[in-house]
XYZ file of C-alpha atoms in Angstrom:
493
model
C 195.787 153.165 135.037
C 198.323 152.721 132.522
C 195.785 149.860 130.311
C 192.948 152.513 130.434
C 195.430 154.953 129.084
C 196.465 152.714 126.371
C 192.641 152.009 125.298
C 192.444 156.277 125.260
C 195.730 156.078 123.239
C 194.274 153.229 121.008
C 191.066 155.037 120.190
C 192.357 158.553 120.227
C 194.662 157.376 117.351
C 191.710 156.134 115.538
C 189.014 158.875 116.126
C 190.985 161.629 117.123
C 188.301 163.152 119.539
C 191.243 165.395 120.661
C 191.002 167.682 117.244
C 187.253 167.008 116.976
C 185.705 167.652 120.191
C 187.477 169.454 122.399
C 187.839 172.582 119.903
C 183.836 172.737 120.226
C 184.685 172.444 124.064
C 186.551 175.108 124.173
C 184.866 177.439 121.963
C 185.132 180.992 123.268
C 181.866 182.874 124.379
C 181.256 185.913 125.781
C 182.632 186.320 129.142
C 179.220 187.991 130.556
C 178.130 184.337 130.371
C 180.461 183.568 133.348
C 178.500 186.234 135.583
C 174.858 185.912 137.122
C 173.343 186.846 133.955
C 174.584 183.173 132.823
C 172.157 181.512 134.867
C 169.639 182.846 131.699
C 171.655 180.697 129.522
C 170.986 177.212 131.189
C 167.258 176.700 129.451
C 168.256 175.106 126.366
C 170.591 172.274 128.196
C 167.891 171.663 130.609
C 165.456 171.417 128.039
C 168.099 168.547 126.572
C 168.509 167.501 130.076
C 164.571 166.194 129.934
C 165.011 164.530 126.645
C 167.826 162.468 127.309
C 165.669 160.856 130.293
C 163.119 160.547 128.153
C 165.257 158.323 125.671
C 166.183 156.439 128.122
C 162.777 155.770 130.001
C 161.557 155.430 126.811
C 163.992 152.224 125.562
C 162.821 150.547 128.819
C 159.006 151.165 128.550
C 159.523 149.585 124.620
C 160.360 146.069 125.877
C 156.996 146.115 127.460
C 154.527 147.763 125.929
C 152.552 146.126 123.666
C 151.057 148.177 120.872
C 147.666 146.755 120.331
C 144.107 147.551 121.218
C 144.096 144.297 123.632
C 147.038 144.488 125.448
C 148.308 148.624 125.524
C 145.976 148.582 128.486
C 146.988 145.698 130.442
C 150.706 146.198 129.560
C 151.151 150.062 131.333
C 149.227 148.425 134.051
C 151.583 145.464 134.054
C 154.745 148.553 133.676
C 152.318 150.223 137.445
C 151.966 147.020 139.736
C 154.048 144.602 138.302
C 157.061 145.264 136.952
C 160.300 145.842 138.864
C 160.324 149.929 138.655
C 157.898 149.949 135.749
C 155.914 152.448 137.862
C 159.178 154.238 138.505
C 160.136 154.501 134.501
C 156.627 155.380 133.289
C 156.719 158.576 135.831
C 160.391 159.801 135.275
C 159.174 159.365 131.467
C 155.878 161.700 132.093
C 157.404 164.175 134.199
C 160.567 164.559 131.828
C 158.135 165.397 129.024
C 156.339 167.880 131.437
C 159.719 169.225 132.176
C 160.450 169.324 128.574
C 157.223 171.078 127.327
C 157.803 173.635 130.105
C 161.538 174.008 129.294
C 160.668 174.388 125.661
C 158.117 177.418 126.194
C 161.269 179.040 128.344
C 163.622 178.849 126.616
C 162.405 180.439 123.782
C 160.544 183.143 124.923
C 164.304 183.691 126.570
C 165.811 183.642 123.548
C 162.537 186.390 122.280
C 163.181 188.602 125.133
C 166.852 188.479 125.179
C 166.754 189.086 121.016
C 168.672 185.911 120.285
C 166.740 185.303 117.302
C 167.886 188.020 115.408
C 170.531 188.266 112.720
C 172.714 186.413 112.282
C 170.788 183.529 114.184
C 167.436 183.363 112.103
C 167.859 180.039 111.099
C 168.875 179.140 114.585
C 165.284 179.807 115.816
C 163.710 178.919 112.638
C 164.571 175.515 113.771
C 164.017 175.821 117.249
C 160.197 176.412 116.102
C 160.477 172.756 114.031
C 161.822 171.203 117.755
C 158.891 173.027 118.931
C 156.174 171.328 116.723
C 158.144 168.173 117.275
C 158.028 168.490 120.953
C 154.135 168.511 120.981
C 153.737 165.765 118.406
C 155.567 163.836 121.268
C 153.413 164.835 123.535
C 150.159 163.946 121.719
C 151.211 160.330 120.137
C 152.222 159.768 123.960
C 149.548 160.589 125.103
C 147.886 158.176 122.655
C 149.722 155.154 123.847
C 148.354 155.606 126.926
C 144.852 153.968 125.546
C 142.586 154.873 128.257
C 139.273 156.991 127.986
C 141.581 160.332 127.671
C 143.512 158.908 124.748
C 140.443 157.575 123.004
C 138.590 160.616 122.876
C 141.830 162.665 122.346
C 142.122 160.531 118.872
C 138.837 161.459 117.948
C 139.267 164.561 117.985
C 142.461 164.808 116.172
C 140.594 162.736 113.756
C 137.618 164.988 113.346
C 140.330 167.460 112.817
C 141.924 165.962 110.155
C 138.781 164.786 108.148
C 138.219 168.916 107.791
C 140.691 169.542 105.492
C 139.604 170.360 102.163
C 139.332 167.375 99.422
C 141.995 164.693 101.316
C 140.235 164.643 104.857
C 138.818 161.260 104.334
C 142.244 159.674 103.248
C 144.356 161.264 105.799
C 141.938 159.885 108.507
C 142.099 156.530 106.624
C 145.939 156.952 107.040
C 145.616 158.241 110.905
C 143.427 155.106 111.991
C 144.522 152.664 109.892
C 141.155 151.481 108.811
C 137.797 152.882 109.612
C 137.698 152.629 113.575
C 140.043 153.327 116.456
C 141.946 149.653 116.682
C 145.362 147.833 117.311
C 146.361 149.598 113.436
C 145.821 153.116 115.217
C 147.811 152.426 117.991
C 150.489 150.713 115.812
C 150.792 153.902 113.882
C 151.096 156.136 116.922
C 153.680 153.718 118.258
C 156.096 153.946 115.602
C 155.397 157.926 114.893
C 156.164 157.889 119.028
C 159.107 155.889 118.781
C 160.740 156.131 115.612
C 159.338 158.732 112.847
C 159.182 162.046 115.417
C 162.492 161.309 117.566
C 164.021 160.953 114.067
C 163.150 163.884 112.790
C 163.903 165.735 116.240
C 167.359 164.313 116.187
C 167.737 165.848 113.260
C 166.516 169.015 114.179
C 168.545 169.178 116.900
C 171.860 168.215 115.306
C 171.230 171.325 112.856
C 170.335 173.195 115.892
C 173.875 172.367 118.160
C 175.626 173.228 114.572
C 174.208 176.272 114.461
C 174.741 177.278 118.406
C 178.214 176.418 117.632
C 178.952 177.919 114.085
C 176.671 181.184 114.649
C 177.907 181.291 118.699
C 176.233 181.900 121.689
C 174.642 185.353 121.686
C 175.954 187.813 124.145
C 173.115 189.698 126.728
C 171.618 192.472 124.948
C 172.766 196.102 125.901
C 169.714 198.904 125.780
C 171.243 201.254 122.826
C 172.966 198.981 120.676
C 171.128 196.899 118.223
C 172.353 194.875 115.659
C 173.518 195.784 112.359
C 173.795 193.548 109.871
C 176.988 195.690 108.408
C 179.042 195.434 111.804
C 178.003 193.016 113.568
C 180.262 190.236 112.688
C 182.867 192.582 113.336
C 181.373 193.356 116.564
C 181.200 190.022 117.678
C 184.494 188.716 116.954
C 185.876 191.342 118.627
C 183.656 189.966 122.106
C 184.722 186.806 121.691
C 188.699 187.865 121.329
C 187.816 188.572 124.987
C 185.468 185.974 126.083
C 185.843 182.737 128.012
C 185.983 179.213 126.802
C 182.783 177.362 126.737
C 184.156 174.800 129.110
C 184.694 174.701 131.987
C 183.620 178.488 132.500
C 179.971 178.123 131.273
C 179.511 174.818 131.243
C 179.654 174.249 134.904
C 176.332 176.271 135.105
C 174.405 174.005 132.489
C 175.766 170.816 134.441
C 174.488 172.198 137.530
C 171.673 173.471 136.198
C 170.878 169.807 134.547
C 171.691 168.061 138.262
C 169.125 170.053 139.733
C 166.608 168.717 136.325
C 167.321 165.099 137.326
C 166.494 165.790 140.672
C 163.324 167.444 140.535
C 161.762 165.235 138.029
C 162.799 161.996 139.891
C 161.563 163.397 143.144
C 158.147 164.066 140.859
C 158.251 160.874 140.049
C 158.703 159.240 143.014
C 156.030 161.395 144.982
C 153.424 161.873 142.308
C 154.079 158.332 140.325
C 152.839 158.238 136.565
C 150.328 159.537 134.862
C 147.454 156.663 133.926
C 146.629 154.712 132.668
C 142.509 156.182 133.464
C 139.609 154.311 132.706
C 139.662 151.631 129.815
C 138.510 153.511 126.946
C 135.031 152.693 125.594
C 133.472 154.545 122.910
C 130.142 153.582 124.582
C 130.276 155.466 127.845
C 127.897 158.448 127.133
C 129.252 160.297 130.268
C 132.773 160.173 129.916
C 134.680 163.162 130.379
C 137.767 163.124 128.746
C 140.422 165.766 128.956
C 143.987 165.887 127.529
C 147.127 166.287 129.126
C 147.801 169.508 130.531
C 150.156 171.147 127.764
C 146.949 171.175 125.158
C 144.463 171.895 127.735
C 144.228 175.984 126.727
C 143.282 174.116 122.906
C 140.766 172.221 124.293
C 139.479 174.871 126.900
C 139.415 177.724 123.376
C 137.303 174.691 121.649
C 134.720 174.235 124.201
C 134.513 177.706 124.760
C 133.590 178.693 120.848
C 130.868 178.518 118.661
C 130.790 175.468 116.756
C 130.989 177.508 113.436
C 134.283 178.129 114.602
C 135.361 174.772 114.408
C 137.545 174.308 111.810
C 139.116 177.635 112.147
C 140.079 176.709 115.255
C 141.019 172.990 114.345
C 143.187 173.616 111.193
C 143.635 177.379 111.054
C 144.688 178.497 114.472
C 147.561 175.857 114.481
C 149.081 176.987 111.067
C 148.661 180.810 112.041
C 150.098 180.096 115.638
C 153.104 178.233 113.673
C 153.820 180.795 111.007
C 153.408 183.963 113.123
C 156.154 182.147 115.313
C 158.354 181.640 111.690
C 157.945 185.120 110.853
C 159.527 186.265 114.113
C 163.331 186.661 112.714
C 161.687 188.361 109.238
C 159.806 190.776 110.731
C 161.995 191.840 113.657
C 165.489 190.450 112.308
C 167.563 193.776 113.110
C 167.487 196.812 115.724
C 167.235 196.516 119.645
C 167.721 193.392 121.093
C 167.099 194.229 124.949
C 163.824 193.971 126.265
C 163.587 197.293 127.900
C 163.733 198.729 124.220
C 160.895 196.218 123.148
C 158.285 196.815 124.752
C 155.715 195.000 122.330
C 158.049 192.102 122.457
C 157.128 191.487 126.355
C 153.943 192.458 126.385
C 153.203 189.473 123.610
C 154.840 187.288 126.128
C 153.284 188.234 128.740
C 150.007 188.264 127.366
C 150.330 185.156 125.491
C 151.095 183.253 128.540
C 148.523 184.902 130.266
C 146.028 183.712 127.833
C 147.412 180.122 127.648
C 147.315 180.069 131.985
C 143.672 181.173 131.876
C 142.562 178.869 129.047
C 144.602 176.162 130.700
C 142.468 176.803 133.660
C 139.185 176.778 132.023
C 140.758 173.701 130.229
C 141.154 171.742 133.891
C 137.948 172.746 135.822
C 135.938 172.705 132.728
C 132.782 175.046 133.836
C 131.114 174.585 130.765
C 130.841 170.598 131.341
C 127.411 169.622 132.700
C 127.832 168.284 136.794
C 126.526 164.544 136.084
C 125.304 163.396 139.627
C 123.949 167.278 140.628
C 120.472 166.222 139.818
C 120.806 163.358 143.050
C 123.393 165.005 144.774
C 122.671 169.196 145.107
C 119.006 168.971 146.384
C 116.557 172.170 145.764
C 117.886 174.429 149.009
C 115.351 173.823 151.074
C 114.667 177.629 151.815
C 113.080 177.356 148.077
C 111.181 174.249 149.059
C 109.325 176.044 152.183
C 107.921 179.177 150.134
C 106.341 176.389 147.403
C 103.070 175.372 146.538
C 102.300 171.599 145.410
C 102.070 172.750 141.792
C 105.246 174.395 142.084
C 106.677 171.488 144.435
C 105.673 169.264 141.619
C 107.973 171.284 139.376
C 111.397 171.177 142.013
C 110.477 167.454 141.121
C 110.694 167.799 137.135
C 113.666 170.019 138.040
C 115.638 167.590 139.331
C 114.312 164.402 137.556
C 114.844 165.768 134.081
C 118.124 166.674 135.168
C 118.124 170.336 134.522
C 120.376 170.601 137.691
C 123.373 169.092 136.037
C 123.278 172.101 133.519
C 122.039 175.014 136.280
C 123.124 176.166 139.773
C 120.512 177.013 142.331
C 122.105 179.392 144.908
C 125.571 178.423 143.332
C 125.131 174.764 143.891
C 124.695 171.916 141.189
C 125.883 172.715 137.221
C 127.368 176.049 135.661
C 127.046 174.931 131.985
C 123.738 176.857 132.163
C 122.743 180.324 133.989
C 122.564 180.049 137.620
C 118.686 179.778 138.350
C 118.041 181.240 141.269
C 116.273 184.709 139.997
C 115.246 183.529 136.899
C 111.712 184.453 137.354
C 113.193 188.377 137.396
C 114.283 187.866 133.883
C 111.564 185.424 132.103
C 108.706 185.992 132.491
C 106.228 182.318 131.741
C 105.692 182.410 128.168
C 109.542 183.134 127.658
C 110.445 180.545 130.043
C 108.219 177.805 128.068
C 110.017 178.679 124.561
C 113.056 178.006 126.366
C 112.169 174.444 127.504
C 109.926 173.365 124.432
C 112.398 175.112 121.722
C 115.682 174.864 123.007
C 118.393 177.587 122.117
C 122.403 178.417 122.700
C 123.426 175.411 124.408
C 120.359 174.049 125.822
C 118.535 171.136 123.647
C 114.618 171.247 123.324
C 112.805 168.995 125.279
C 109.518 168.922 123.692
C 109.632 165.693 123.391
C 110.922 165.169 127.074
C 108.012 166.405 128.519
C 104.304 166.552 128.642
C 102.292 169.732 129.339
C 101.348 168.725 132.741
C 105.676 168.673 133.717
C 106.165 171.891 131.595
C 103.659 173.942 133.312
C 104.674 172.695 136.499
C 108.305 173.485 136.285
C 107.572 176.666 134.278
C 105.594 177.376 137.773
C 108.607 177.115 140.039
C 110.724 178.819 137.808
C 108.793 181.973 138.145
C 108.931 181.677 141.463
C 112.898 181.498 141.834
C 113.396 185.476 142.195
C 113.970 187.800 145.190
C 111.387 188.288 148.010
C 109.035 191.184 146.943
C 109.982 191.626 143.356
C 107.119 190.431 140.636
C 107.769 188.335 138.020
C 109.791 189.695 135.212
C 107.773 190.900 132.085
C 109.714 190.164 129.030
C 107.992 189.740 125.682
C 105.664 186.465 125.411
C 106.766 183.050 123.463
C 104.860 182.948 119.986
C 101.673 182.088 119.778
C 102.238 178.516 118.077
C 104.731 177.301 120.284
C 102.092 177.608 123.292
C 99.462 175.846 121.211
C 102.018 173.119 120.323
C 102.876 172.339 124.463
C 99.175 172.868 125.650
C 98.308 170.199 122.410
C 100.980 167.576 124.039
C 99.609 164.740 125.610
């Protein structure tokens, strides 16, 4: 005991943590922190919590991974089956930066409820919004690394983003790729934004950010009927704090607790679930690959494959810059007045309705119902109460059907694709003419297949078409296709 107390001596003389540290310690806050209403408080150490395990994970998964378009692949499968715990570090590392995203989103719309982003802790937030962006740009370059089918296609579309924006496109997706295809120089680049450029900057970020919790202080729970003034409220609030509570051990013991129970749950995650990938090796020429991105951009992808494509680029470079400045705004626009939530009523219903939205588009985003069913055309046969009401012409039709795979697009009696309109009336709503525009011409999502078909397969499956509608009712009488277009189909061979 007495030679570890001579090393404390020894450095203590030298740094003098004593006068440094333990004044930030002890920093008083208010004392409603050390009641239930603390437990609020805990989000932004948790959030911490998740990133220190991901520094660490992180550090071990380095010494493995190899960077390069031969060997990414075959080293996180090395890291699965291989290594001692490699399968261990690669899932603590995912479901930290799961924990984190989630955290993240939590914490501030916390800090938006509770009106902890108003004066004098605007800047506080401000860069809270910067940890925000570089949160995500985590998420994506890790996502990268991963180098399977998801992480291909994920590229490409950042890519297709980037090459939008007006006059420098082409160089910045020089820059992004490192040449002219997806290679080892992409996944270099991601690698060191991963591992070096992004952490940096967070670090930063988050050193400002701790300065700023401590300089500014920890705000206290709003009161309904007392909002802040920017002429007494420094006033206000040292007169809190001359009764408030040091920071530790009174609130501190709830972050640490609150951080033990982090640990916990993401290493029992890990342990049950395992990592995340990597999926299949990624190959640009699969045709029917379905890639999908991690679940934290899943709502962006669902809003993309929901939209027209002339919203594209709106979507692609406008959406994120709106998104990002309405969130910079915030302390502007709403810097003074109420603070507690049952005094802002617009305040949680844009919560509430923005993570409505993102749960619903996040939804879309994982079943993807727009996305054609690949194997329904062999695997959802016509229901065979259809097939017994049909004559050969129209049997020969349930056979073009299914051959030219129009089941992978289009349910019959809720079975095979929902890309398309469910089927199974259709001949209530087309009537024949309409129904061969449709196949010959195309239109909305469905490509033209004149030159798919002859006129022998078209009138055939025009003829079970009509016949997909309720017992009793007659075919639907809608007006005819033009003139031309049946002279083109009856003119193919």
């Amino acid at each position: 005991m007495n030679t570890i107390k001579q090393i404390w001596d020894w450095l203590e003389h030298r740094l003098e943590l004593r006068d440094s540290l333990w004044p930030v310690m002890r920093h008083p806050v208010p004392a409603a922190l050390a009641k239930p209403v603390g437990w609020w408080y805990v989000f932004g150490s948790m959030t911490l919590t998740f990133l220190m395990l991901q520094i660490v994970t992180g550090i071990c998964l380095a010494m493995v991974y190899q960077p390069t378009a031969e060997d990414a692949y075959a080293s996180l499968e090395y890291l699965n089956y291989e290594a001692p715990f490699g399968w261990l570090m690669r899932a603590i590392h995912y479901w930290s930066a799961t924990g984190m995203v989630v955290m993240l989103f939590v914490h501030m719309s916390q800090v938006f409820l509770m009106g902890a982003f108003k004066y004098p802790r605007e800047l506080t937030w401000l860069v809270g919004v910067g940890l925000l962006a570089m949160t995500l740009g985590l998420a994506f370059t890790g996502q990268v690394l991963r180098y399977d089918g998801d992480s291909y296609w994920g590229v490409s579309v950042a890519v297709a983003a980037a090459g939008r924006v007006p006059w420098l496109g082409p160089s910045i997706v020089h820059f992004i790729l490192g040449g002219e295809y997806i290679g080892s120089e992409t996944l270099s680049r991601f690698f060191t934004l991963h591992v070096f450029i992004l952490p940096g900057l967070l670090f930063s970020l988050l050193a400002v950010h701790l300065y700023l919790v401590v300089k500014r202080g920890i705000s206290e729970p709003p009161t309904p009927g007392e909002p802040v003034d920017k002429a007494t409220y420094h006033e206000q609030y040292e007169q809190l704090l001359e009764k408030g509570i040091p920071f530790f051990p009174h609130a501190l013991y709830r972050d640490g607790v609150a951080c033990a129970m982090a640990v916990l749950i993401v290493v029992g995650l890990a342990v049950v679930f395992g990592p995340k990938g990597p999926g299949e090796i990624p190959d640009p020429t699969l045709i029917h690959a379905e890639p999908r991105p991690d679940w934290y951009f899943l709502p962006i992808f669902a809003l993309a494959a929901l939209s027209p494509p002339s919203m594209e680029t709106f979507l692609m470079l406008g959406l994120p810059v709106i998104g990002l400045g309405a969130l910079l705004a915030v302390p502007f626009v709403a810097g003074t007045g109420e603070r507690s939530a049952r005094r802002r009523p617009v305040a949680v219903l844009t919560v509430l309705v923005s993570f409505v939205t993102l749960m619903i588009l996040g939804w879309y985003g994982a079943t993807s119902p727009w996305s054609p069913d690949m194997q329904a055309w062999s695997d959802a046969p016509v229901p065979e109460n259809i097939v017994q009401k049909l004559t050969p012409l129209e049997l020969q039709g349930a056979i073009v059907f299914q051959n030219k795979c129009c089941r992978n697009c289009h349910a019959l009696e809720g079975s095979g694709g929902h890309r398309g309109p469910d089927l199974t009336d259709v001949g209530s709503r087309m009537n024949p003419d309409a129904m061969v525009r449709q196949v010959v011409q195309g239109g909305g999502n469905m490509p033209a297949y004149a030159q798919q078909m002859n006129s022998a397969e078209v009138e055939a499956l025009v003829s079970f078409l009509v016949k997909l509608r309720p017992e009793g009712m007659p075919p639907a009488a809608v007006p005819s296709a033009p003139a031309e277009t049946l002279a083109a189909v009856k003119a193919t061979p």
